[in-house]
């Protein structure tokens, strides 16, 4: 190994030595018997599973206002999904089926339980339904840990983080100077940094090339690995183009890209270590000149590699899409609720808001296609559709993310941090982003304190690959699976499950036309479609169906009547 000069920064010297000499551990795919299509897609580090059962948490964190907090293990995954449980009121009628609530994209359980006076979950438990709210992977208090103690510690830490972030954003909003046309939005940087670094990624040069071989040769698909590595080396080449090192770097770049593209996994580790050592030697040669230009180059090179490593880590951490929710998260929750409640016919009632309703539609379609009887007695959807092609939905703003290359450039969307950062600009003069409020709630429909809690506590970070799949709902044929070959709308006409489809008259995200288009796909005798809102008001936007001030009077009774009828049927 070549000698690295002492004046070379210690961390970089140490990192490059380790990258050139350490063992490279390659990821390899894990076959999934229940879903063969995942065999060539899913990759995980091989490690023992220390936590194999689902549990009730002994001590709830402050954020959870349910009666109990349970965690369910997802098969073939290290995720523990949070389930908020609400016991039925002893004064209410006895019900035959438990009720499962599914939330929208990038949201947690709080939307269903904003306050004691505005809690859809509490209302339904008051009507006698044992009510459960599922927080899918990446949402709310769901976590990736090993044993029970770790689950509890993680739940309390997640609760603290969500509440502290919300308090900071609320404080920033209240402190905004109403006379300032450009309010101080320093919270933007803090919130975004928190979201992008939430896993405390150590994005140093240490083991970068070791991890590069690990991730690019195993986790990423062939097309992704070529794109990501080419992107990294193009950026580094731009930094080097004015130096005498440029030609030698291009040689290393070409050979490393060739290795990744050829997928020669058997010798990839040794070859990458060899090329890494050549990079060490290349930097050594330049270091001997001790020129200020090269010192600056080292700093920029380190920063470039750190940014690239963060991107890789985010892609690995946020590795799921809509089908993961459908095939793994929701079935795990349903089986757990059935085991806890033991309904005589083995069925549940289910309500889904926004993406939660889309998940229910997709489940009905899959069951109909496969000839299976769904374990759902009845379904209610709020502001949900599997086909937005004929509607003017604000979600069409997501369509540019349909390009996978763009999704790799922006692997996640820190929705919670962005909304928290934007809140001061939407809720205080000069109301620069007040249009965001219209996407959430119609004018005067939600109490300001509840709207603030919804915006600051309810949203989380979303994988770009999830949004990519959801954007297929805006193309001909509507929402499809990750392969692009199965259209979820195609088999809804064959379902036997009664459906209530509700829409808000001022819903800019899922307009009534989109809800109606999906409702028309069901057998007429099984579906009930209704639009909430009147020409002269009140009006209902996307979240008002769940948390609007008049929902308890106009929306909840409609849902209760529908579920009660099919609960006793």
mmCIF file with all atom_site columns, C-alpha atoms in Angstrom, residues 378-556:
data_model
loop_
_atom_site.group_PDB
_atom_site.id
_atom_site.type_symbol
_atom_site.label_atom_id
_atom_site.label_alt_id
_atom_site.label_comp_id
_atom_site.label_asym_id
_atom_site.label_entity_id
_atom_site.label_seq_id
_atom_site.pdbx_PDB_ins_code
_atom_site.Cartn_x
_atom_site.Cartn_y
_atom_site.Cartn_z
_atom_site.occupancy
_atom_site.B_iso_or_equiv
_atom_site.pdbx_formal_charge
_atom_site.auth_seq_id
_atom_site.auth_comp_id
_atom_site.auth_asym_id
_atom_site.auth_atom_id
_atom_site.pdbx_PDB_model_num
ATOM 1   C CA . UNK A 1 378 ? -67.772 -3.511 4.416   1.00 0.00 ? 378 UNK A CA 1
ATOM 2   C CA . UNK A 1 379 ? -65.531 -0.630 3.346   1.00 0.00 ? 379 UNK A CA 1
ATOM 3   C CA . UNK A 1 380 ? -65.882 3.149  3.550   1.00 0.00 ? 380 UNK A CA 1
ATOM 4   C CA . UNK A 1 381 ? -63.499 5.410  1.642   1.00 0.00 ? 381 UNK A CA 1
ATOM 5   C CA . UNK A 1 382 ? -63.035 9.153  2.186   1.00 0.00 ? 382 UNK A CA 1
ATOM 6   C CA . UNK A 1 383 ? -61.598 11.204 -0.676  1.00 0.00 ? 383 UNK A CA 1
ATOM 7   C CA . UNK A 1 384 ? -60.096 8.208  -2.512  1.00 0.00 ? 384 UNK A CA 1
ATOM 8   C CA . UNK A 1 385 ? -59.825 7.117  -6.138  1.00 0.00 ? 385 UNK A CA 1
ATOM 9   C CA . UNK A 1 386 ? -57.764 4.740  -8.270  1.00 0.00 ? 386 UNK A CA 1
ATOM 10  C CA . UNK A 1 387 ? -58.169 6.853  -11.423 1.00 0.00 ? 387 UNK A CA 1
ATOM 11  C CA . UNK A 1 388 ? -57.597 10.620 -11.582 1.00 0.00 ? 388 UNK A CA 1
ATOM 12  C CA . UNK A 1 389 ? -57.320 10.920 -15.358 1.00 0.00 ? 389 UNK A CA 1
ATOM 13  C CA . UNK A 1 390 ? -60.607 12.807 -15.816 1.00 0.00 ? 390 UNK A CA 1
ATOM 14  C CA . UNK A 1 391 ? -60.282 15.062 -12.759 1.00 0.00 ? 391 UNK A CA 1
ATOM 15  C CA . UNK A 1 392 ? -58.336 18.254 -12.194 1.00 0.00 ? 392 UNK A CA 1
ATOM 16  C CA . UNK A 1 393 ? -56.480 17.090 -9.088  1.00 0.00 ? 393 UNK A CA 1
ATOM 17  C CA . UNK A 1 394 ? -53.728 19.163 -7.483  1.00 0.00 ? 394 UNK A CA 1
ATOM 18  C CA . UNK A 1 395 ? -51.777 15.910 -7.162  1.00 0.00 ? 395 UNK A CA 1
ATOM 19  C CA . UNK A 1 396 ? -50.880 16.226 -10.838 1.00 0.00 ? 396 UNK A CA 1
ATOM 20  C CA . UNK A 1 397 ? -48.000 18.301 -9.485  1.00 0.00 ? 397 UNK A CA 1
ATOM 21  C CA . UNK A 1 398 ? -46.392 14.943 -8.631  1.00 0.00 ? 398 UNK A CA 1
ATOM 22  C CA . UNK A 1 399 ? -46.258 13.753 -12.229 1.00 0.00 ? 399 UNK A CA 1
ATOM 23  C CA . UNK A 1 400 ? -42.707 15.085 -12.859 1.00 0.00 ? 400 UNK A CA 1
ATOM 24  C CA . UNK A 1 401 ? -41.519 12.593 -10.217 1.00 0.00 ? 401 UNK A CA 1
ATOM 25  C CA . UNK A 1 402 ? -42.561 9.750  -12.496 1.00 0.00 ? 402 UNK A CA 1
ATOM 26  C CA . UNK A 1 403 ? -39.089 9.802  -14.042 1.00 0.00 ? 403 UNK A CA 1
ATOM 27  C CA . UNK A 1 404 ? -37.025 7.244  -12.045 1.00 0.00 ? 404 UNK A CA 1
ATOM 28  C CA . UNK A 1 405 ? -33.855 9.263  -12.617 1.00 0.00 ? 405 UNK A CA 1
ATOM 29  C CA . UNK A 1 406 ? -35.474 12.246 -10.923 1.00 0.00 ? 406 UNK A CA 1
ATOM 30  C CA . UNK A 1 407 ? -36.571 10.028 -8.066  1.00 0.00 ? 407 UNK A CA 1
ATOM 31  C CA . UNK A 1 408 ? -32.975 8.922  -7.575  1.00 0.00 ? 408 UNK A CA 1
ATOM 32  C CA . UNK A 1 409 ? -31.885 12.552 -7.510  1.00 0.00 ? 409 UNK A CA 1
ATOM 33  C CA . UNK A 1 410 ? -34.557 13.253 -4.879  1.00 0.00 ? 410 UNK A CA 1
ATOM 34  C CA . UNK A 1 411 ? -34.984 9.853  -3.171  1.00 0.00 ? 411 UNK A CA 1
ATOM 35  C CA . UNK A 1 412 ? -37.388 11.115 -0.505  1.00 0.00 ? 412 UNK A CA 1
ATOM 36  C CA . UNK A 1 413 ? -39.822 13.970 -0.019  1.00 0.00 ? 413 UNK A CA 1
ATOM 37  C CA . UNK A 1 414 ? -39.648 15.235 3.601   1.00 0.00 ? 414 UNK A CA 1
ATOM 38  C CA . UNK A 1 415 ? -43.309 16.265 3.545   1.00 0.00 ? 415 UNK A CA 1
ATOM 39  C CA . UNK A 1 416 ? -43.572 16.755 7.296   1.00 0.00 ? 416 UNK A CA 1
ATOM 40  C CA . UNK A 1 417 ? -40.522 19.022 7.435   1.00 0.00 ? 417 UNK A CA 1
ATOM 41  C CA . UNK A 1 418 ? -41.629 20.994 4.387   1.00 0.00 ? 418 UNK A CA 1
ATOM 42  C CA . UNK A 1 419 ? -45.120 21.631 5.772   1.00 0.00 ? 419 UNK A CA 1
ATOM 43  C CA . UNK A 1 420 ? -43.712 22.562 9.175   1.00 0.00 ? 420 UNK A CA 1
ATOM 44  C CA . UNK A 1 421 ? -41.338 24.964 7.470   1.00 0.00 ? 421 UNK A CA 1
ATOM 45  C CA . UNK A 1 422 ? -44.096 26.430 5.308   1.00 0.00 ? 422 UNK A CA 1
ATOM 46  C CA . UNK A 1 423 ? -46.583 26.804 8.157   1.00 0.00 ? 423 UNK A CA 1
ATOM 47  C CA . UNK A 1 424 ? -45.419 30.278 9.248   1.00 0.00 ? 424 UNK A CA 1
ATOM 48  C CA . UNK A 1 425 ? -45.894 31.454 5.656   1.00 0.00 ? 425 UNK A CA 1
ATOM 49  C CA . UNK A 1 426 ? -49.357 29.928 5.327   1.00 0.00 ? 426 UNK A CA 1
ATOM 50  C CA . UNK A 1 427 ? -50.862 30.877 8.690   1.00 0.00 ? 427 UNK A CA 1
ATOM 51  C CA . UNK A 1 428 ? -49.540 34.409 9.271   1.00 0.00 ? 428 UNK A CA 1
ATOM 52  C CA . UNK A 1 429 ? -49.425 37.608 7.205   1.00 0.00 ? 429 UNK A CA 1
ATOM 53  C CA . UNK A 1 430 ? -48.449 38.130 4.427   1.00 0.00 ? 430 UNK A CA 1
ATOM 54  C CA . UNK A 1 431 ? -49.842 34.578 3.846   1.00 0.00 ? 431 UNK A CA 1
ATOM 55  C CA . UNK A 1 432 ? -47.336 33.759 1.105   1.00 0.00 ? 432 UNK A CA 1
ATOM 56  C CA . UNK A 1 433 ? -48.313 30.064 1.139   1.00 0.00 ? 433 UNK A CA 1
ATOM 57  C CA . UNK A 1 434 ? -51.931 30.340 2.237   1.00 0.00 ? 434 UNK A CA 1
ATOM 58  C CA . UNK A 1 435 ? -52.968 28.255 -0.775  1.00 0.00 ? 435 UNK A CA 1
ATOM 59  C CA . UNK A 1 436 ? -51.572 25.230 1.065   1.00 0.00 ? 436 UNK A CA 1
ATOM 60  C CA . UNK A 1 437 ? -54.360 25.537 3.611   1.00 0.00 ? 437 UNK A CA 1
ATOM 61  C CA . UNK A 1 438 ? -56.964 25.197 0.857   1.00 0.00 ? 438 UNK A CA 1
ATOM 62  C CA . UNK A 1 439 ? -55.510 21.820 -0.067  1.00 0.00 ? 439 UNK A CA 1
ATOM 63  C CA . UNK A 1 440 ? -56.053 20.642 3.501   1.00 0.00 ? 440 UNK A CA 1
ATOM 64  C CA . UNK A 1 441 ? -59.236 22.315 4.714   1.00 0.00 ? 441 UNK A CA 1
ATOM 65  C CA . UNK A 1 442 ? -61.958 24.607 3.381   1.00 0.00 ? 442 UNK A CA 1
ATOM 66  C CA . UNK A 1 443 ? -62.294 28.093 4.865   1.00 0.00 ? 443 UNK A CA 1
ATOM 67  C CA . UNK A 1 444 ? -63.549 28.078 8.465   1.00 0.00 ? 444 UNK A CA 1
ATOM 68  C CA . UNK A 1 445 ? -64.063 24.310 8.462   1.00 0.00 ? 445 UNK A CA 1
ATOM 69  C CA . UNK A 1 446 ? -61.300 23.380 10.901  1.00 0.00 ? 446 UNK A CA 1
ATOM 70  C CA . UNK A 1 447 ? -60.527 25.061 14.215  1.00 0.00 ? 447 UNK A CA 1
ATOM 71  C CA . UNK A 1 448 ? -57.138 26.868 13.895  1.00 0.00 ? 448 UNK A CA 1
ATOM 72  C CA . UNK A 1 449 ? -55.596 24.833 16.713  1.00 0.00 ? 449 UNK A CA 1
ATOM 73  C CA . UNK A 1 450 ? -56.670 21.558 15.126  1.00 0.00 ? 450 UNK A CA 1
ATOM 74  C CA . UNK A 1 451 ? -55.441 22.649 11.705  1.00 0.00 ? 451 UNK A CA 1
ATOM 75  C CA . UNK A 1 452 ? -52.092 23.557 13.283  1.00 0.00 ? 452 UNK A CA 1
ATOM 76  C CA . UNK A 1 453 ? -51.847 20.167 14.979  1.00 0.00 ? 453 UNK A CA 1
ATOM 77  C CA . UNK A 1 454 ? -52.755 18.400 11.746  1.00 0.00 ? 454 UNK A CA 1
ATOM 78  C CA . UNK A 1 455 ? -50.108 20.258 9.732   1.00 0.00 ? 455 UNK A CA 1
ATOM 79  C CA . UNK A 1 456 ? -47.329 20.069 12.316  1.00 0.00 ? 456 UNK A CA 1
ATOM 80  C CA . UNK A 1 457 ? -47.860 16.582 13.794  1.00 0.00 ? 457 UNK A CA 1
ATOM 81  C CA . UNK A 1 458 ? -49.495 14.468 11.115  1.00 0.00 ? 458 UNK A CA 1
ATOM 82  C CA . UNK A 1 459 ? -47.067 14.305 8.179   1.00 0.00 ? 459 UNK A CA 1
ATOM 83  C CA . UNK A 1 460 ? -43.809 12.421 7.614   1.00 0.00 ? 460 UNK A CA 1
ATOM 84  C CA . UNK A 1 461 ? -41.172 11.675 4.964   1.00 0.00 ? 461 UNK A CA 1
ATOM 85  C CA . UNK A 1 462 ? -42.265 9.855  1.801   1.00 0.00 ? 462 UNK A CA 1
ATOM 86  C CA . UNK A 1 463 ? -40.119 7.688  -0.513  1.00 0.00 ? 463 UNK A CA 1
ATOM 87  C CA . UNK A 1 464 ? -40.028 8.994  -4.061  1.00 0.00 ? 464 UNK A CA 1
ATOM 88  C CA . UNK A 1 465 ? -40.638 5.447  -5.318  1.00 0.00 ? 465 UNK A CA 1
ATOM 89  C CA . UNK A 1 466 ? -44.000 5.462  -3.487  1.00 0.00 ? 466 UNK A CA 1
ATOM 90  C CA . UNK A 1 467 ? -44.964 8.686  -5.257  1.00 0.00 ? 467 UNK A CA 1
ATOM 91  C CA . UNK A 1 468 ? -43.791 7.261  -8.576  1.00 0.00 ? 468 UNK A CA 1
ATOM 92  C CA . UNK A 1 469 ? -46.242 4.389  -8.263  1.00 0.00 ? 469 UNK A CA 1
ATOM 93  C CA . UNK A 1 470 ? -49.078 6.666  -7.145  1.00 0.00 ? 470 UNK A CA 1
ATOM 94  C CA . UNK A 1 471 ? -48.585 8.902  -10.193 1.00 0.00 ? 471 UNK A CA 1
ATOM 95  C CA . UNK A 1 472 ? -49.763 6.012  -12.372 1.00 0.00 ? 472 UNK A CA 1
ATOM 96  C CA . UNK A 1 473 ? -53.269 6.928  -11.168 1.00 0.00 ? 473 UNK A CA 1
ATOM 97  C CA . UNK A 1 474 ? -53.020 9.920  -13.538 1.00 0.00 ? 474 UNK A CA 1
ATOM 98  C CA . UNK A 1 475 ? -52.326 7.796  -16.607 1.00 0.00 ? 475 UNK A CA 1
ATOM 99  C CA . UNK A 1 476 ? -54.641 5.845  -18.847 1.00 0.00 ? 476 UNK A CA 1
ATOM 100 C CA . UNK A 1 477 ? -55.952 2.824  -16.987 1.00 0.00 ? 477 UNK A CA 1
ATOM 101 C CA . UNK A 1 478 ? -55.391 4.337  -13.540 1.00 0.00 ? 478 UNK A CA 1
ATOM 102 C CA . UNK A 1 479 ? -53.274 3.067  -10.663 1.00 0.00 ? 479 UNK A CA 1
ATOM 103 C CA . UNK A 1 480 ? -51.227 -0.050 -11.352 1.00 0.00 ? 480 UNK A CA 1
ATOM 104 C CA . UNK A 1 481 ? -48.844 -2.305 -9.464  1.00 0.00 ? 481 UNK A CA 1
ATOM 105 C CA . UNK A 1 482 ? -45.081 -1.857 -9.436  1.00 0.00 ? 482 UNK A CA 1
ATOM 106 C CA . UNK A 1 483 ? -44.682 -4.037 -12.534 1.00 0.00 ? 483 UNK A CA 1
ATOM 107 C CA . UNK A 1 484 ? -47.018 -1.754 -14.455 1.00 0.00 ? 484 UNK A CA 1
ATOM 108 C CA . UNK A 1 485 ? -49.013 -4.743 -15.704 1.00 0.00 ? 485 UNK A CA 1
ATOM 109 C CA . UNK A 1 486 ? -51.817 -5.041 -13.116 1.00 0.00 ? 486 UNK A CA 1
ATOM 110 C CA . UNK A 1 487 ? -54.444 -2.276 -13.150 1.00 0.00 ? 487 UNK A CA 1
ATOM 111 C CA . UNK A 1 488 ? -56.239 -2.014 -9.839  1.00 0.00 ? 488 UNK A CA 1
ATOM 112 C CA . UNK A 1 489 ? -59.464 -0.670 -11.331 1.00 0.00 ? 489 UNK A CA 1
ATOM 113 C CA . UNK A 1 490 ? -59.943 -3.629 -13.673 1.00 0.00 ? 490 UNK A CA 1
ATOM 114 C CA . UNK A 1 491 ? -61.431 -6.075 -11.168 1.00 0.00 ? 491 UNK A CA 1
ATOM 115 C CA . UNK A 1 492 ? -63.492 -3.898 -8.820  1.00 0.00 ? 492 UNK A CA 1
ATOM 116 C CA . UNK A 1 493 ? -66.674 -4.843 -10.689 1.00 0.00 ? 493 UNK A CA 1
ATOM 117 C CA . UNK A 1 494 ? -66.270 -8.437 -9.442  1.00 0.00 ? 494 UNK A CA 1
ATOM 118 C CA . UNK A 1 495 ? -66.080 -7.672 -5.718  1.00 0.00 ? 495 UNK A CA 1
ATOM 119 C CA . UNK A 1 496 ? -68.792 -8.728 -3.265  1.00 0.00 ? 496 UNK A CA 1
ATOM 120 C CA . UNK A 1 497 ? -67.933 -6.161 -0.556  1.00 0.00 ? 497 UNK A CA 1
ATOM 121 C CA . UNK A 1 498 ? -70.292 -3.191 0.041   1.00 0.00 ? 498 UNK A CA 1
ATOM 122 C CA . UNK A 1 499 ? -68.582 0.183  -0.410  1.00 0.00 ? 499 UNK A CA 1
ATOM 123 C CA . UNK A 1 500 ? -69.397 3.698  0.772   1.00 0.00 ? 500 UNK A CA 1
ATOM 124 C CA . UNK A 1 501 ? -67.468 6.322  -1.226  1.00 0.00 ? 501 UNK A CA 1
ATOM 125 C CA . UNK A 1 502 ? -67.523 9.872  0.178   1.00 0.00 ? 502 UNK A CA 1
ATOM 126 C CA . UNK A 1 503 ? -66.170 13.010 -1.497  1.00 0.00 ? 503 UNK A CA 1
ATOM 127 C CA . UNK A 1 504 ? -65.734 16.624 -0.432  1.00 0.00 ? 504 UNK A CA 1
ATOM 128 C CA . UNK A 1 505 ? -67.197 19.296 -2.716  1.00 0.00 ? 505 UNK A CA 1
ATOM 129 C CA . UNK A 1 506 ? -64.076 21.510 -2.424  1.00 0.00 ? 506 UNK A CA 1
ATOM 130 C CA . UNK A 1 507 ? -61.486 18.742 -2.385  1.00 0.00 ? 507 UNK A CA 1
ATOM 131 C CA . UNK A 1 508 ? -58.645 19.937 -4.632  1.00 0.00 ? 508 UNK A CA 1
ATOM 132 C CA . UNK A 1 509 ? -56.581 16.773 -4.076  1.00 0.00 ? 509 UNK A CA 1
ATOM 133 C CA . UNK A 1 510 ? -59.255 14.176 -4.812  1.00 0.00 ? 510 UNK A CA 1
ATOM 134 C CA . UNK A 1 511 ? -62.133 15.997 -6.532  1.00 0.00 ? 511 UNK A CA 1
ATOM 135 C CA . UNK A 1 512 ? -65.639 14.481 -6.520  1.00 0.00 ? 512 UNK A CA 1
ATOM 136 C CA . UNK A 1 513 ? -65.251 13.526 -10.192 1.00 0.00 ? 513 UNK A CA 1
ATOM 137 C CA . UNK A 1 514 ? -62.333 11.245 -9.311  1.00 0.00 ? 514 UNK A CA 1
ATOM 138 C CA . UNK A 1 515 ? -64.243 9.600  -6.452  1.00 0.00 ? 515 UNK A CA 1
ATOM 139 C CA . UNK A 1 516 ? -67.276 9.094  -8.670  1.00 0.00 ? 516 UNK A CA 1
ATOM 140 C CA . UNK A 1 517 ? -65.194 7.539  -11.459 1.00 0.00 ? 517 UNK A CA 1
ATOM 141 C CA . UNK A 1 518 ? -64.013 4.845  -9.061  1.00 0.00 ? 518 UNK A CA 1
ATOM 142 C CA . UNK A 1 519 ? -67.456 4.359  -7.479  1.00 0.00 ? 519 UNK A CA 1
ATOM 143 C CA . UNK A 1 520 ? -68.918 3.642  -10.926 1.00 0.00 ? 520 UNK A CA 1
ATOM 144 C CA . UNK A 1 521 ? -66.615 0.635  -11.247 1.00 0.00 ? 521 UNK A CA 1
ATOM 145 C CA . UNK A 1 522 ? -68.476 -1.292 -8.511  1.00 0.00 ? 522 UNK A CA 1
ATOM 146 C CA . UNK A 1 523 ? -71.717 -3.209 -8.908  1.00 0.00 ? 523 UNK A CA 1
ATOM 147 C CA . UNK A 1 524 ? -74.485 -0.638 -8.503  1.00 0.00 ? 524 UNK A CA 1
ATOM 148 C CA . UNK A 1 525 ? -76.221 -2.586 -5.722  1.00 0.00 ? 525 UNK A CA 1
ATOM 149 C CA . UNK A 1 526 ? -73.036 -2.613 -3.609  1.00 0.00 ? 526 UNK A CA 1
ATOM 150 C CA . UNK A 1 527 ? -71.835 0.996  -3.819  1.00 0.00 ? 527 UNK A CA 1
ATOM 151 C CA . UNK A 1 528 ? -73.093 4.195  -2.209  1.00 0.00 ? 528 UNK A CA 1
ATOM 152 C CA . UNK A 1 529 ? -71.584 7.453  -3.479  1.00 0.00 ? 529 UNK A CA 1
ATOM 153 C CA . UNK A 1 530 ? -72.114 10.763 -1.702  1.00 0.00 ? 530 UNK A CA 1
ATOM 154 C CA . UNK A 1 531 ? -70.672 14.282 -1.976  1.00 0.00 ? 531 UNK A CA 1
ATOM 155 C CA . UNK A 1 532 ? -70.466 16.332 1.218   1.00 0.00 ? 532 UNK A CA 1
ATOM 156 C CA . UNK A 1 533 ? -70.950 20.094 1.011   1.00 0.00 ? 533 UNK A CA 1
ATOM 157 C CA . UNK A 1 534 ? -73.596 22.551 -0.181  1.00 0.00 ? 534 UNK A CA 1
ATOM 158 C CA . UNK A 1 535 ? -73.505 25.284 -2.866  1.00 0.00 ? 535 UNK A CA 1
ATOM 159 C CA . UNK A 1 536 ? -73.732 28.020 -0.232  1.00 0.00 ? 536 UNK A CA 1
ATOM 160 C CA . UNK A 1 537 ? -71.654 26.140 2.343   1.00 0.00 ? 537 UNK A CA 1
ATOM 161 C CA . UNK A 1 538 ? -70.443 24.500 4.370   1.00 0.00 ? 538 UNK A CA 1
ATOM 162 C CA . UNK A 1 539 ? -67.721 23.140 2.079   1.00 0.00 ? 539 UNK A CA 1
ATOM 163 C CA . UNK A 1 540 ? -65.477 20.130 2.539   1.00 0.00 ? 540 UNK A CA 1
ATOM 164 C CA . UNK A 1 541 ? -61.828 19.949 1.456   1.00 0.00 ? 541 UNK A CA 1
ATOM 165 C CA . UNK A 1 542 ? -59.522 16.925 1.664   1.00 0.00 ? 542 UNK A CA 1
ATOM 166 C CA . UNK A 1 543 ? -59.194 16.552 5.463   1.00 0.00 ? 543 UNK A CA 1
ATOM 167 C CA . UNK A 1 544 ? -62.570 18.014 6.429   1.00 0.00 ? 544 UNK A CA 1
ATOM 168 C CA . UNK A 1 545 ? -64.279 14.655 5.932   1.00 0.00 ? 545 UNK A CA 1
ATOM 169 C CA . UNK A 1 546 ? -62.296 13.428 8.936   1.00 0.00 ? 546 UNK A CA 1
ATOM 170 C CA . UNK A 1 547 ? -61.566 16.509 11.050  1.00 0.00 ? 547 UNK A CA 1
ATOM 171 C CA . UNK A 1 548 ? -63.876 19.302 9.880   1.00 0.00 ? 548 UNK A CA 1
ATOM 172 C CA . UNK A 1 549 ? -65.921 21.114 12.530  1.00 0.00 ? 549 UNK A CA 1
ATOM 173 C CA . UNK A 1 550 ? -69.191 19.798 11.053  1.00 0.00 ? 550 UNK A CA 1
ATOM 174 C CA . UNK A 1 551 ? -67.961 16.283 10.318  1.00 0.00 ? 551 UNK A CA 1
ATOM 175 C CA . UNK A 1 552 ? -69.337 14.945 13.597  1.00 0.00 ? 552 UNK A CA 1
ATOM 176 C CA . UNK A 1 553 ? -72.800 16.103 12.536  1.00 0.00 ? 553 UNK A CA 1
ATOM 177 C CA . UNK A 1 554 ? -72.791 15.494 8.791   1.00 0.00 ? 554 UNK A CA 1
ATOM 178 C CA . UNK A 1 555 ? -70.112 12.898 7.970   1.00 0.00 ? 555 UNK A CA 1
ATOM 179 C CA . UNK A 1 556 ? -69.741 10.575 10.947  1.00 0.00 ? 556 UNK A CA 1
#
